[in-house]
Amino acid sequence: MKGWSRKSLLGLEEMNPEEIIFLLDKAKEFKSVVSQKGSSLESLSGKRIINLFMEPSTRTRIAFEVAAKTLSADIISIAESSSSLTKGETLRDTALNIQALGADAIVIRHSSPGSALFLSKTIDVPIINAGDGAHEHPSQALLDIYTLRDNLGTLEGKNITILGDILFSRVARSNLWGLSKLGANVTFAGPSTLVPKDFEQLGAKVTHNLENALDGADAVMLLRIQHERQSTSHFPSLSEYTKIFGLSSDHEKILDSKALILHPGPINRGVEIDSTLADCSRSLILEQVSNGVAVRMAILYLCCMS
Ligand code: CP
């Protein structure tokens, strides 16, 4: 397809700015067609997509299901707990069997970094990474970038702060690649144990001071603490984390009046963000979720039709 040659979507590190814009434009097209017609399209009629989720998910799994159905594809979701992975079958054998059952694409979420890349080299159908450990979560970053562009116009020269557990966040990594490729300045902020200084080598500014992180930001993206990936605690207590790095209404005086608030979800109210800010008019949290359907429609369409 002109403008798109990828069969699989593994991460934003490997994508160039033109591909990212192409995909976001396709998402915009899908969003306007579906909101005008209020109905489904026939674009992926006859295609069979398998959602293989080996970690819990609400937003990503359901958004891929809604996206596939809106494009008239068949989609089947499988969780690890109800699959034969629990009987000792390998991921490779599971994927080979899914391919033999007629899958045209596999959407995979897995706790191991590189699992999506591994499958893309193992089987012959498009692989869409729905989150691989702390490595990448490309569909999330693409919907975040879509939402930011929709609200800010351009990302060129915009200051985006990503605040929280950066060390264990695939969302932070994918956003860093995507946002900086589109010209934004990314700041990673949080405690030094969760935001190592050497992350500056990836191209982000790093700060451990919340006021510095918020001052001049066009948008602030909050991240939850990824307890499931941490074997030891990285700060004395959750209440101390909240006191020093939680976003509350007290921070309104530092934030620019037009600064936007994002969160990929799930949010932990009262920990990384106060309810007053999660639900305020500058919060784009639910807009991100809605945009996730159009972005995933674009991903499925481009990968299945390339
Ligand atoms: N943002 C995100 O990945 O949410 P889920 O874990 O609910 O899919």
mmCIF file of C-alpha atoms and ligand atoms in Angstrom, residues 53 55-62 109 130 137 139-140 143 170-171 224 263-266 296, ligand 1:
data_model
loop_
_atom_site.group_PDB
_atom_site.id
_atom_site.type_symbol
_atom_site.label_atom_id
_atom_site.label_comp_id
_atom_site.label_asym_id
_atom_site.label_seq_id
_atom_site.Cartn_x
_atom_site.Cartn_y
_atom_site.Cartn_z
ATOM 1 C CA PHE A 53 -3.824 -11.335 25.878
ATOM 2 C CA GLU A 55 -1.732 -9.900 30.814
ATOM 3 C CA PRO A 56 -4.932 -8.229 32.049
ATOM 4 C CA SER A 57 -6.441 -5.464 29.920
ATOM 5 C CA THR A 58 -9.651 -3.476 29.688
ATOM 6 C CA ARG A 59 -9.011 -0.614 27.254
ATOM 7 C CA THR A 60 -6.615 -2.198 24.754
ATOM 8 C CA ARG A 61 -8.393 -5.538 24.377
ATOM 9 C CA ILE A 62 -11.862 -4.029 24.076
ATOM 10 C CA ARG A 109 0.005 -8.638 24.951
ATOM 11 C CA ALA A 130 -0.445 -4.663 22.436
ATOM 12 C CA HIS A 137 2.969 -0.256 23.824
ATOM 13 C CA SER A 139 -1.067 1.416 19.959
ATOM 14 C CA GLN A 140 -1.293 3.315 23.275
ATOM 15 C CA LEU A 143 -3.628 7.093 20.455
ATOM 16 C CA ARG A 170 6.204 0.617 28.040
ATOM 17 C CA VAL A 171 3.879 3.600 27.509
ATOM 18 C CA ARG A 224 0.599 4.602 37.486
ATOM 19 C CA HIS A 263 -3.273 9.147 31.497
ATOM 20 C CA PRO A 264 -3.186 5.830 29.602
ATOM 21 C CA GLY A 265 -5.186 4.127 32.373
ATOM 22 C CA PRO A 266 -5.891 2.337 34.527
ATOM 23 C CA ARG A 296 -6.639 0.591 16.312
HETATM 24 N N1 CP B 1 -3.684 1.623 28.760
HETATM 25 C C1 CP B 1 -3.846 0.290 28.772
HETATM 26 O O1 CP B 1 -3.038 -0.450 28.190
HETATM 27 O O2 CP B 1 -4.932 -0.140 29.467
HETATM 28 P P1 CP B 1 -5.352 -1.668 29.606
HETATM 29 O O3 CP B 1 -4.267 -2.349 30.405
HETATM 30 O O4 CP B 1 -6.673 -1.657 30.310
HETATM 31 O O5 CP B 1 -5.426 -2.257 28.230
#
